[in-house]
Short mmCIF file of C-alpha atoms in Angstrom, two decimals:
data_model
loop_
_atom_site.label_atom_id
_atom_site.label_comp_id
_atom_site.label_asym_id
_atom_site.label_seq_id
_atom_site.Cartn_x
_atom_site.Cartn_y
_atom_site.Cartn_z
CA MET A 1 -1.29 19.95 -11.79
CA MET A 2 2.36 19.57 -10.54
CA THR A 3 4.39 17.02 -12.50
CA ARG A 4 6.74 15.19 -10.87
CA ILE A 5 9.63 13.26 -12.64
CA VAL A 6 11.98 10.75 -11.23
CA THR A 7 14.61 9.48 -12.77
CA ALA A 8 17.12 6.50 -11.73
CA ARG A 9 19.61 4.20 -13.49
CA GLY A 10 16.73 1.91 -14.67
CA ILE A 11 13.07 0.97 -14.01
CA VAL A 12 11.76 -2.32 -13.78
CA LEU A 13 8.24 -1.69 -15.14
CA ARG A 14 6.96 -5.69 -14.32
CA ALA A 15 8.77 -8.79 -13.79
CA ASP A 16 9.60 -9.34 -17.55
CA SER A 17 9.75 -6.00 -18.72
CA PHE A 18 13.22 -2.95 -17.68
CA LEU A 19 13.65 0.20 -19.03
CA GLY A 20 17.02 1.90 -18.55
CA LYS A 21 19.23 -0.09 -20.84
CA SER A 22 20.62 3.17 -22.46
CA GLY A 23 21.98 4.41 -19.14
CA ARG A 24 19.02 6.39 -17.52
CA ALA A 25 15.24 5.88 -17.29
CA GLY A 26 12.49 8.07 -15.67
CA LEU A 27 8.75 8.21 -14.77
CA VAL A 28 6.34 11.03 -15.35
CA ILE A 29 4.04 11.35 -12.37
CA GLN A 30 0.96 13.23 -11.73
CA ASP A 31 -1.31 12.97 -8.78
CA GLY A 32 0.66 10.32 -7.39
CA ILE A 33 -0.22 8.06 -10.60
CA ILE A 34 2.36 7.10 -13.55
CA VAL A 35 1.46 8.93 -16.81
CA GLY A 36 4.72 8.60 -18.65
CA LEU A 37 7.81 6.79 -18.98
CA LEU A 38 11.23 8.16 -20.25
CA GLU A 39 13.94 5.96 -21.66
CA GLY A 40 17.96 7.79 -21.97
CA SER A 41 19.01 11.14 -20.58
CA ALA A 42 18.26 13.23 -23.58
CA ALA A 43 14.39 12.11 -23.35
CA ILE A 44 14.73 12.90 -19.31
CA SER A 45 16.20 16.23 -20.34
CA ARG A 46 13.60 17.50 -22.70
CA ALA A 47 10.82 16.46 -20.27
CA SER A 48 12.72 18.38 -17.39
CA ARG A 49 12.53 21.60 -19.26
CA THR A 50 9.12 21.75 -19.08
CA SER A 51 7.38 24.26 -16.62
CA ASP A 52 5.91 23.33 -13.42
CA VAL A 53 8.26 20.19 -13.67
CA GLU A 54 9.61 18.95 -10.23
CA VAL A 55 12.47 16.45 -10.88
CA GLU A 56 13.97 14.15 -8.44
CA ASN A 57 17.22 12.38 -9.46
CA LEU A 58 17.53 8.69 -7.50
CA GLY A 59 21.36 8.23 -8.94
CA GLU A 60 22.45 4.67 -9.65
CA ALA A 61 19.36 3.22 -7.91
CA VAL A 62 17.07 0.73 -9.75
CA LEU A 63 13.43 1.33 -9.14
CA VAL A 64 10.98 -1.92 -8.73
CA PRO A 65 7.27 -1.97 -8.31
CA GLY A 66 6.28 -2.13 -4.73
CA LEU A 67 5.18 -5.69 -3.61
CA VAL A 68 1.73 -7.20 -3.36
CA ASN A 69 0.85 -9.05 -0.28
CA ALA A 70 -2.02 -11.24 -1.20
CA HIS A 71 -2.72 -12.64 2.02
CA ALA A 72 -2.51 -11.15 5.67
CA HIS A 73 -4.05 -11.11 9.07
CA LEU A 74 -3.61 -7.93 10.17
CA GLU A 75 -5.56 -8.04 13.51
CA LEU A 76 -3.52 -10.98 14.65
CA SER A 77 -0.44 -9.03 14.59
CA GLY A 78 -0.45 -8.58 18.11
CA LEU A 79 -0.07 -12.43 18.43
CA ALA A 80 3.72 -12.41 17.62
CA GLY A 81 5.85 -15.25 19.58
CA LEU A 82 2.55 -16.29 21.66
CA VAL A 83 1.12 -19.01 19.61
CA GLU A 84 3.01 -22.55 19.30
CA PRO A 85 2.10 -24.91 16.15
CA GLY A 86 0.55 -27.45 18.60
CA GLU A 87 -0.21 -30.98 18.16
CA SER A 88 -2.83 -30.62 15.36
CA PHE A 89 -4.21 -27.66 13.44
CA PRO A 90 -7.52 -27.47 15.58
CA ASP A 91 -4.85 -27.14 18.57
CA TRP A 92 -3.19 -24.13 16.90
CA VAL A 93 -6.75 -22.73 16.04
CA GLY A 94 -7.60 -23.00 19.70
CA GLN A 95 -4.95 -21.18 20.77
CA VAL A 96 -5.12 -18.10 18.43
CA LEU A 97 -8.76 -17.58 19.34
CA LYS A 98 -7.96 -17.96 23.21
CA HIS A 99 -5.15 -15.08 22.33
CA ARG A 100 -7.39 -13.12 20.36
CA PHE A 101 -10.47 -12.88 22.33
CA ALA A 102 -8.08 -11.87 25.33
CA ARG A 103 -7.25 -8.57 23.57
CA THR A 104 -9.66 -5.70 23.62
CA PRO A 105 -11.39 -3.84 20.56
CA GLU A 106 -8.82 -1.45 20.92
CA GLN A 107 -5.98 -3.47 21.10
CA LEU A 108 -6.66 -5.33 18.19
CA VAL A 109 -6.84 -1.97 16.12
CA ASP A 110 -3.72 -0.95 17.57
CA ASP A 111 -2.29 -4.86 16.03
CA ALA A 112 -3.82 -3.82 12.80
CA HIS A 113 -2.40 -0.46 12.55
CA ARG A 114 1.17 -2.21 13.44
CA GLY A 115 0.36 -4.48 10.76
CA LEU A 116 -0.04 -1.76 8.19
CA VAL A 117 3.16 0.32 9.38
CA ARG A 118 5.40 -2.81 8.89
CA LEU A 119 3.84 -3.83 5.81
CA ALA A 120 4.96 -0.10 4.54
CA GLU A 121 8.22 -0.45 6.15
CA THR A 122 9.14 -3.48 4.28
CA GLY A 123 7.67 -2.21 0.77
CA THR A 124 4.29 -3.37 0.49
CA ALA A 125 2.28 -1.18 -1.72
CA LEU A 126 -0.93 -3.16 -1.87
CA VAL A 127 -2.43 -5.97 0.88
CA GLY A 128 -5.13 -8.36 0.50
CA ASP A 129 -6.16 -8.55 4.44
CA ILE A 130 -8.53 -10.76 6.19
CA ASP A 131 -10.47 -9.04 8.80
CA SER A 132 -13.04 -10.76 11.12
CA THR A 133 -13.25 -8.09 13.93
CA GLY A 134 -13.40 -4.85 11.91
CA ALA A 135 -9.87 -3.74 13.63
CA THR A 136 -8.22 -3.22 10.29
CA LEU A 137 -11.07 -1.02 8.95
CA LYS A 138 -10.46 1.24 11.67
CA ALA A 139 -7.01 1.30 11.88
CA LEU A 140 -7.39 2.68 8.38
CA THR A 141 -8.87 5.68 9.51
CA ARG A 142 -5.54 6.81 11.52
CA PRO A 143 -3.11 9.01 10.06
CA GLY A 144 0.06 7.80 8.00
CA ALA A 145 0.44 6.41 4.89
CA GLY A 146 0.29 2.85 4.28
CA PRO A 147 -0.31 0.36 1.44
CA ALA A 148 -3.66 0.25 -0.32
CA VAL A 149 -5.94 -2.39 1.17
CA VAL A 150 -8.19 -5.06 -0.22
CA LEU A 151 -10.57 -5.79 3.05
CA HIS A 152 -11.65 -9.48 2.62
CA ARG A 153 -14.28 -9.20 5.57
CA GLU A 154 -14.51 -12.72 6.67
CA VAL A 155 -17.78 -15.09 7.41
CA ILE A 156 -17.94 -18.37 9.21
CA ASP A 157 -21.13 -20.45 10.10
CA ALA A 158 -19.17 -23.51 10.96
CA TRP A 159 -22.03 -25.52 9.19
CA ASP A 160 -24.49 -24.31 11.83
CA PRO A 161 -27.66 -23.39 10.15
CA THR A 162 -28.47 -20.95 13.26
CA ARG A 163 -25.15 -18.96 12.66
CA THR A 164 -25.74 -18.37 8.99
CA SER A 165 -28.03 -15.22 9.18
CA ALA A 166 -25.73 -13.54 11.61
CA ALA A 167 -22.58 -14.45 9.88
CA MET A 168 -24.04 -12.35 6.71
CA GLU A 169 -24.69 -9.32 8.68
CA LEU A 170 -21.16 -8.28 8.64
CA LEU A 171 -21.79 -8.24 4.57
CA GLU A 172 -24.94 -6.36 4.48
CA GLN A 173 -23.45 -2.59 4.62
CA PRO A 174 -20.69 -1.78 2.11
CA ILE A 175 -17.37 -0.72 3.54
CA PRO A 176 -17.42 3.36 3.94
CA PRO A 177 -15.45 5.03 1.10
CA GLU A 178 -13.44 7.23 3.52
CA SER A 179 -11.69 3.95 4.72
CA GLY A 180 -9.89 4.19 1.26
CA ALA A 181 -10.23 0.09 1.00
CA VAL A 182 -11.43 -1.86 -1.49
CA GLU A 183 -14.06 -4.23 -0.63
CA GLY A 184 -13.61 -8.05 -0.55
CA TYR A 185 -15.24 -11.17 0.39
CA SER A 186 -13.61 -13.93 2.70
CA PRO A 187 -15.99 -17.15 3.28
CA HIS A 188 -13.26 -18.57 5.33
CA ALA A 189 -12.84 -22.08 4.20
CA PRO A 190 -15.14 -24.57 2.47
CA TYR A 191 -15.06 -26.87 5.65
CA THR A 192 -16.08 -23.88 8.13
CA VAL A 193 -18.62 -22.11 5.64
CA SER A 194 -21.80 -23.99 4.72
CA ARG A 195 -23.48 -24.30 1.30
CA ASP A 196 -26.08 -21.85 2.20
CA LEU A 197 -23.55 -19.33 3.42
CA MET A 198 -21.27 -19.58 0.43
CA ALA A 199 -24.56 -19.03 -1.71
CA LEU A 200 -25.33 -15.74 0.49
CA VAL A 201 -21.92 -14.45 -0.13
CA ALA A 202 -22.18 -15.05 -3.96
CA LYS A 203 -25.34 -13.42 -4.09
CA GLN A 204 -23.79 -10.54 -2.14
CA ARG A 205 -20.85 -10.42 -4.42
CA ARG A 206 -23.23 -10.15 -7.27
CA THR A 207 -24.73 -6.71 -6.15
CA ARG A 208 -21.49 -5.32 -4.87
CA PRO A 209 -18.52 -7.25 -6.91
CA GLY A 210 -15.27 -7.80 -5.37
CA PRO A 211 -12.40 -10.17 -5.25
CA VAL A 212 -12.67 -13.22 -2.86
CA ALA A 213 -10.04 -15.17 -0.55
CA VAL A 214 -10.70 -18.57 0.71
CA HIS A 215 -8.51 -20.72 2.89
CA TRP A 216 -8.39 -24.11 0.65
CA ALA A 217 -6.70 -27.28 1.17
CA GLU A 218 -4.61 -25.98 3.75
CA MET A 219 -4.40 -29.31 5.80
CA GLU A 220 -4.96 -32.73 5.66
CA GLU A 221 -7.57 -32.70 8.40
CA GLU A 222 -10.00 -30.64 6.63
CA ILE A 223 -9.89 -33.04 3.62
CA ALA A 224 -10.77 -35.66 5.68
CA TRP A 225 -14.00 -33.76 7.46
CA LEU A 226 -15.17 -32.66 4.09
CA GLU A 227 -14.53 -35.91 2.07
CA PHE A 228 -15.12 -38.87 4.45
CA GLY A 229 -16.89 -36.78 8.04
CA THR A 230 -13.80 -38.06 9.85
CA GLY A 231 -10.69 -36.55 11.78
CA PRO A 232 -10.48 -34.19 14.39
CA PHE A 233 -12.85 -31.43 12.78
CA ALA A 234 -15.76 -34.27 12.74
CA GLU A 235 -16.65 -33.47 16.80
CA LEU A 236 -16.87 -29.47 16.05
CA LEU A 237 -18.60 -29.51 12.83
CA GLY A 238 -21.20 -32.49 12.81
CA LYS A 239 -22.43 -33.71 9.50
CA SER A 240 -19.82 -33.82 6.50
CA PRO A 241 -21.10 -32.63 3.09
CA ARG A 242 -19.18 -35.78 1.85
CA CYS A 243 -17.53 -33.46 -1.31
CA ARG A 244 -14.08 -31.58 -1.78
CA GLY A 245 -13.84 -28.01 -1.26
CA LEU A 246 -13.52 -26.92 -4.59
CA GLU A 247 -16.47 -28.32 -5.61
CA LEU A 248 -18.27 -26.16 -2.83
CA LEU A 249 -16.60 -23.08 -4.49
CA GLN A 250 -17.70 -23.94 -8.02
CA GLU A 251 -21.31 -24.75 -6.95
CA ALA A 252 -21.48 -21.18 -5.41
CA GLY A 253 -19.86 -19.66 -8.22
CA LEU A 254 -17.00 -18.18 -6.29
CA LEU A 255 -14.01 -19.87 -8.54
CA GLY A 256 -12.84 -17.18 -10.99
CA PRO A 257 -10.01 -14.82 -11.98
CA THR A 258 -10.25 -12.70 -8.49
CA THR A 259 -10.49 -15.76 -6.46
CA ALA A 260 -7.54 -16.30 -4.02
CA LEU A 261 -7.29 -19.80 -2.91
CA ILE A 262 -4.83 -19.76 -0.21
CA HIS A 263 -2.38 -22.18 0.98
CA GLY A 264 -3.49 -25.19 -1.62
CA ASN A 265 -1.35 -27.75 -0.13
CA PHE A 266 -3.27 -30.87 -0.88
CA PRO A 267 -4.80 -30.29 -4.31
CA ALA A 268 -6.43 -33.71 -5.46
CA PRO A 269 -5.95 -35.04 -8.87
CA GLY A 270 -7.84 -32.81 -11.62
CA GLU A 271 -7.79 -29.82 -9.35
CA VAL A 272 -4.94 -28.05 -10.28
CA GLU A 273 -6.12 -28.10 -13.94
CA THR A 274 -10.07 -26.97 -12.85
CA ILE A 275 -7.91 -23.78 -11.08
CA ALA A 276 -6.30 -23.06 -14.08
CA ALA A 277 -9.08 -23.16 -16.15
CA SER A 278 -10.92 -20.99 -14.26
CA GLY A 279 -8.07 -18.18 -13.68
CA ALA A 280 -8.12 -18.51 -10.09
CA THR A 281 -4.68 -17.86 -8.25
CA VAL A 282 -2.96 -19.86 -5.60
CA VAL A 283 -1.65 -18.04 -2.60
CA HIS A 284 1.42 -19.29 -0.99
CA CYS A 285 2.71 -18.04 2.53
CA PRO A 286 6.59 -19.73 2.63
CA GLY A 287 7.01 -18.65 6.61
CA THR A 288 4.00 -20.07 7.61
CA HIS A 289 4.72 -23.51 5.61
CA ARG A 290 7.87 -23.55 7.47
CA TYR A 291 6.35 -22.62 10.74
CA PHE A 292 4.02 -25.73 10.60
CA GLY A 293 6.93 -27.82 9.18
CA ARG A 294 4.82 -28.85 6.10
CA ASP A 295 5.67 -31.08 3.44
CA GLU A 296 7.00 -29.57 0.09
CA PHE A 297 4.35 -27.15 -1.31
CA PRO A 298 3.17 -28.64 -4.79
CA LEU A 299 4.55 -25.60 -6.65
CA ASP A 300 5.76 -27.57 -9.68
CA ARG A 301 2.04 -28.51 -10.47
CA TYR A 302 0.62 -25.41 -10.24
CA LEU A 303 3.46 -23.76 -12.38
CA ALA A 304 3.01 -26.81 -15.23
CA ALA A 305 -0.67 -26.24 -15.49
CA GLY A 306 -0.26 -22.72 -15.40
CA VAL A 307 -2.07 -21.48 -12.25
CA PRO A 308 -0.81 -18.20 -11.31
CA ILE A 309 0.93 -17.97 -7.77
CA ALA A 310 1.27 -15.26 -5.47
CA LEU A 311 2.96 -14.68 -2.23
CA GLY A 312 1.38 -13.78 1.33
CA THR A 313 2.51 -13.54 4.85
CA ASP A 314 -0.26 -14.79 6.50
CA SER A 315 -0.27 -13.60 10.25
CA LEU A 316 2.22 -13.08 12.88
CA ALA A 317 0.20 -16.04 14.68
CA SER A 318 2.29 -18.13 12.21
CA ASN A 319 5.07 -16.31 10.77
CA GLU A 320 7.95 -14.45 12.06
CA ASP A 321 7.46 -10.92 9.86
CA LEU A 322 5.21 -9.27 7.43
CA ASP A 323 8.16 -8.45 5.03
CA LEU A 324 7.07 -10.12 1.64
CA LEU A 325 10.79 -10.01 0.47
CA ARG A 326 11.55 -12.40 3.07
CA GLU A 327 8.60 -14.91 1.69
CA ALA A 328 10.23 -14.65 -1.82
CA ARG A 329 13.67 -15.65 -0.16
CA LEU A 330 12.31 -18.41 1.58
CA LEU A 331 10.86 -19.79 -1.28
CA ARG A 332 13.72 -19.73 -3.37
CA GLU A 333 15.53 -21.70 -1.02
CA ARG A 334 13.31 -24.18 -1.25
CA HIS A 335 13.12 -23.86 -5.02
CA PRO A 336 16.62 -22.36 -6.15
CA GLU A 337 15.72 -23.35 -9.71
CA LEU A 338 12.78 -20.94 -9.86
CA ASN A 339 13.28 -18.03 -12.52
CA PRO A 340 13.71 -15.02 -10.70
CA ALA A 341 11.36 -12.99 -12.91
CA ARG A 342 8.74 -15.56 -12.11
CA LEU A 343 9.70 -15.21 -8.08
CA PHE A 344 9.25 -11.40 -8.63
CA ASP A 345 5.82 -11.79 -10.20
CA MET A 346 4.36 -13.75 -7.47
CA ALA A 347 5.58 -11.13 -5.10
CA THR A 348 3.68 -8.11 -7.54
CA GLY A 349 2.01 -8.44 -10.52
CA ALA A 350 0.28 -12.04 -9.48
CA GLY A 351 -1.13 -10.63 -6.22
CA ALA A 352 -2.47 -7.50 -7.89
CA GLN A 353 -4.35 -9.52 -10.55
CA VAL A 354 -6.25 -11.62 -7.96
CA LEU A 355 -6.73 -8.69 -5.75
CA GLY A 356 -8.25 -6.87 -8.52
CA PHE A 357 -5.52 -4.30 -9.28
CA ALA A 358 -3.92 -5.49 -12.40
CA GLY A 359 -2.05 -2.57 -14.21
CA LYS A 360 -2.56 -0.32 -11.22
CA ALA A 361 -0.36 -1.84 -8.52
CA GLY A 362 2.65 -4.65 -8.78
CA CYS A 363 3.86 -2.59 -12.00
CA LEU A 364 5.71 1.01 -12.50
CA GLU A 365 3.69 1.40 -16.10
CA VAL A 366 1.53 4.18 -17.13
CA GLY A 367 -1.84 4.09 -15.52
CA ALA A 368 -0.32 2.59 -12.02
CA ALA A 369 0.22 4.16 -8.64
CA ALA A 370 3.88 5.61 -8.14
CA LYS A 371 5.06 3.25 -5.45
CA TRP A 372 8.35 1.62 -5.68
CA LEU A 373 11.32 0.20 -4.05
CA CYS A 374 14.91 1.46 -4.75
CA VAL A 375 17.33 -1.12 -5.25
CA LYS A 376 20.94 0.21 -4.45
CA PRO A 377 24.07 -1.25 -5.99
CA LYS A 378 26.37 -2.90 -3.76
CA ARG A 379 29.02 -2.31 -6.68
CA PRO A 380 28.66 -0.20 -9.96
CA TRP A 381 25.86 -1.89 -11.92
CA GLY A 382 28.13 -1.54 -15.08
CA ALA A 383 27.03 -0.53 -18.80
CA ARG A 384 25.07 -3.75 -19.37
CA LEU A 385 22.53 -3.65 -16.55
CA GLY A 386 19.57 -5.84 -17.02
CA ILE A 387 16.67 -7.16 -15.09
CA GLU A 388 18.60 -10.30 -14.32
CA ALA A 389 21.29 -8.36 -12.11
CA VAL A 390 18.32 -6.30 -10.28
CA PHE A 391 16.48 -9.52 -8.98
CA GLU A 392 19.48 -11.11 -8.19
CA GLN A 393 20.30 -8.65 -5.65
CA LEU A 394 16.80 -8.38 -4.45
CA PHE A 395 16.66 -12.01 -3.76
CA GLY A 396 20.14 -12.27 -2.49
CA ASP A 397 21.01 -11.45 1.24
CA GLY A 398 18.32 -8.66 1.65
CA GLU A 399 20.78 -5.76 1.42
CA GLY A 400 20.26 -2.96 -0.97
CA ALA A 401 16.63 -2.46 -1.03
CA SER A 402 14.91 0.30 0.42
#
């Protein structure tokens, strides 16, 4: 097996770990997986003298782990610029469905493929995608390298018992291994997925385990219906369960370390602590948050309780781009006090954890996929290069990363 050694000025192994304080660092790679780390020019020189070794020197660049996008809707990539926020969330959903249904199955596959290409262009190495049409699954059969994909297949019955069995048909067959995707589950949201459907998803997941992604506490309209049976969803959904969405997820056994709670804008008292105890991750999409003009995301409450936060891009129906670094910069604009290392973990390690790829993505350690971004210096790094300088350049004006 051919061994490849890639050297650079330094390597960010994960959000809190840097290799290269002695001046050079290297990765030893076999079959696309990191099998060794090299610190210093002497170690690199010794390893490079071994037979059947290919060496690539990236000069003064610093390598950082490929990004992890914890939440996307790639099949909606063709809706860019077509949808307005609307007067209410149901109004926006109506616009999305109208435009999506106007597209042919082939167009949706094209859209998903373009989304995959854009993710790769902007440094995403792993994505958690919500697939309700099968478009992303088909797009993955097309040639061309892209990010690894956790495919959360989406189910909805809108609390209508006549739709529950049909909704589960999507999940009965496993994802074909040749797609390369990892199987995940997305009971869309507590206000669109009945107790019975939640239970069926949980039962299926016990047979074929996989990560879970649920839209949760995104807007006040869903909470009004879930708890009180009021608001604009009352006419669409019928009888309310009269409880919080988090209760329904707990009841079904769908709250755990590989559960992504998407958005989480309106946690009730005590729910942040419940999430922390479960090990679930809240996924924040700053671009979508800004698109809807929402109030401040309760970031401080989650961080104070120890809830992991991962970043996502959501879809181009509610965002300008699928660039996760842009999401990180948008969050930093709203929270300039946020520690850069923590911000970087939100864009890498936290997403990898909730998608079931801890130690395999979102880091550059032994056993991880050899996927990275190059951060190139605008000026010489200096003799005391450290992780802070790398993150400052990465989250600055956007220049220097490729």
